[in-house]
Amino acid sequence: MSAPVVPPADAAGAPDPARRSPRAITRARRRASAARFWAQFRRNRSGMTGLAVLAVFALAAVFAPVFFDRSSLDVTQATGLPFEPPSWEFPLGTDDVGRSVLALVVWGARISLVVGLAATVISMVIGTTIGIASGHYRGWFGGALDRLTDWFLVIPFLPLAIVLATVLGRSLLNIIIVIGVTSWPGTARLIRAQTLTVESRPYLERSRALGASNTHQMTRHVLPNVMPLVLANTTLAVSISILSETTLSFLGLGDPTTVSWGSILEQAFSSGAISQGAWWYLGAPGVCVVLVVLAFNLMGRAIEDILDPREA
Amino acid sequence: MSVLPDIATVPVREHPRTGTWSSPTLRYVVGRVLSAFGTLVFVVLFNFFLFRVMPGDPISLYTRGRAMDQDQLRALRSQLNAPLGQQLLEYLTNPFAGGVDSIRFNEPVWEVISPRVPATLLLVGTATVIATLVGVWLGIRSGWNRGGRFDKVSTSTTLVLYSMPEFWFGMIILIVFSVQLGWFPVGGLSTPGTDLGTPAGWLDVAWHLVLPVTTLAVIYFAEYSLIMRASILEERSQEYVQTARAKGLMDSVVRRRHAVPNALLPTMTLVFLNLGFVIGGAITIEYVFSIDGLGSLTVVALQGPDVPLLQALFLLFSAAVIVANLVADLLYGWFDPRVRT
């Protein structure tokens, strides 16, 4: 019988794992999983294409004032003739008053992207909160939230958004609010289902047994576990928000003082670009919408594939 | 996953089924109907209160751009000053005709709405049927041979189509096929002066419908084929499909008789659930193609705004979607007995 081997106290000279704070461990683990995620995302060709397209549009939106002076949006300072086809001076032609369509589209990217992102944040916050709460609380409260989600899921989106936009009036903030508060039920449904599976795991039972409050359970245990799903869903939801902004602005419910891709399309349609055959005026903003929405969809699918590799 | 279901998880039926209307079925049907009714009540209440919390004087909102004499104004004011409970009761007993006329048309809202229903039904109905058939066919073909050339082309095309605003696609095909090529009319539902009762009249309507229906159908078959594809993939990995293959059945028989019927269920639910979005699409498509239906009427109503008309349209759209969902639920219960118990 040999003597039991006693490990040396500080053999490797590494910090004693027991001495690291739980917060540091969590942080290290999160950093590692983010790095793993990025490594997988980089290998996904369509996801990376989406990211690249998006980067181009984001740069154009941020540096819009560098490329085109604000005065290029001014109707009274239009430099071209109405409905000029694309040329060297106007690469995407001119609109019905002679402004450069390229300048309009670049400036429009700002509003379309801001509205799309901001509305998605609102929708995600509402959807995640209601989803987690309706999955966590078992009594009448959870049931009521679930019912509310069901109701909003059934109400047709565009008529509801039109009615709300009419009630609130036309401004940038209002269109963000309208899209945000009408598009959350899908997220809530998804998050609720995920919450229910998390709730049945033993560590939640343990946390309940130790007397954790509802808030603690929901924010420290359920939320971190539904977060990946929320992120994947966010990417897909941005594309829906951008499409919604375009549609509402096309119907004349956007902020009349700003230029977005939807409002350019509205202006083109009502000024008779179709009968003029001004394909560049209609085409340019639409192609931008399609590219950005497609980019978000491709990224969302790539993220979904990484998080849930069942289908990949 | 085990090959055989654990015997403890197989549900034991408490009431042996005696016929189609045995108690679980009845309970399912009654439950669905009650829940649809609850949703309808919610929409009616939501509609009622939303327009009453609108900022500003409701009288000026309701009467904008309309000449009214003092007696009419007084009548309207007393109507809107009545206790909320009483107003609600009046609204509930007749949400469409009760209250205020349409501002723009100076007629009861129902009389403005009803003549425009058939055009929208025709557009949405035709587009939904075509979108479903094409979407299901594409989804089966690309899902069954996943990764093949057909799948790659079809999946990337549908992703692009799915990312388009439908009205923009409509404007583009309008500019190409009507303005440049002149193959199809630029708008409307029929040539003025055609007798709609004759076969020539029907052909005329069909000719006018080609572009708007194509637009609406293209956007939605893209979505349906993505769902059908995912659903076929899901079924393809199930054990009963493996069994069918092991029996030596031909590939096409496994697909047609075994996988497709099960994969159709989720797609069918989506088709009905999506009806709300198709109606939304019809709003912009009717506007672009100048079809005088409920969608164009909505655009007219929001430009005033013609509040009473907008309120009634919102209620009608919601009610249509709720009823469609109820039908979908009942059909689902009929086709898939598992959900009934």
XYZ file of C-alpha atoms in Angstrom, chain A residues 156-159 162 247 250-251, chain B residues 120 123-124 127 164-168 170 212 215-217 219-220 274-289 291 295-296 299 317:
45
model
C -54.257 41.568 -37.992
C -51.049 43.552 -37.769
C -51.373 46.237 -40.430
C -54.952 47.323 -39.621
C -52.874 51.885 -39.006
C -45.362 49.947 -45.401
C -45.842 54.272 -47.878
C -49.408 54.680 -46.603
C -61.294 42.149 -51.513
C -58.330 39.188 -54.408
C -57.415 37.671 -51.031
C -54.139 34.818 -53.945
C -39.782 42.273 -50.299
C -42.453 44.764 -49.342
C -45.412 43.410 -51.327
C -46.541 46.808 -52.601
C -43.059 47.509 -53.975
C -46.502 45.226 -57.163
C -52.420 42.027 -58.199
C -48.021 40.035 -56.434
C -49.865 38.910 -53.345
C -49.425 35.200 -54.126
C -44.930 37.027 -51.431
C -46.917 34.417 -49.546
C -51.443 34.387 -41.945
C -54.773 35.591 -43.237
C -54.334 38.697 -41.109
C -51.111 39.487 -42.912
C -52.630 38.749 -46.307
C -55.370 41.250 -45.497
C -52.631 43.723 -44.597
C -50.997 42.990 -47.944
C -54.321 43.528 -49.696
C -54.497 47.044 -48.226
C -51.356 48.211 -50.023
C -51.912 46.074 -53.147
C -55.424 47.441 -53.693
C -54.012 50.924 -53.231
C -51.257 50.353 -55.817
C -53.559 48.680 -58.363
C -58.899 48.240 -56.868
C -58.000 47.950 -48.693
C -58.330 51.097 -50.782
C -56.260 54.062 -47.210
C -60.729 42.748 -40.519
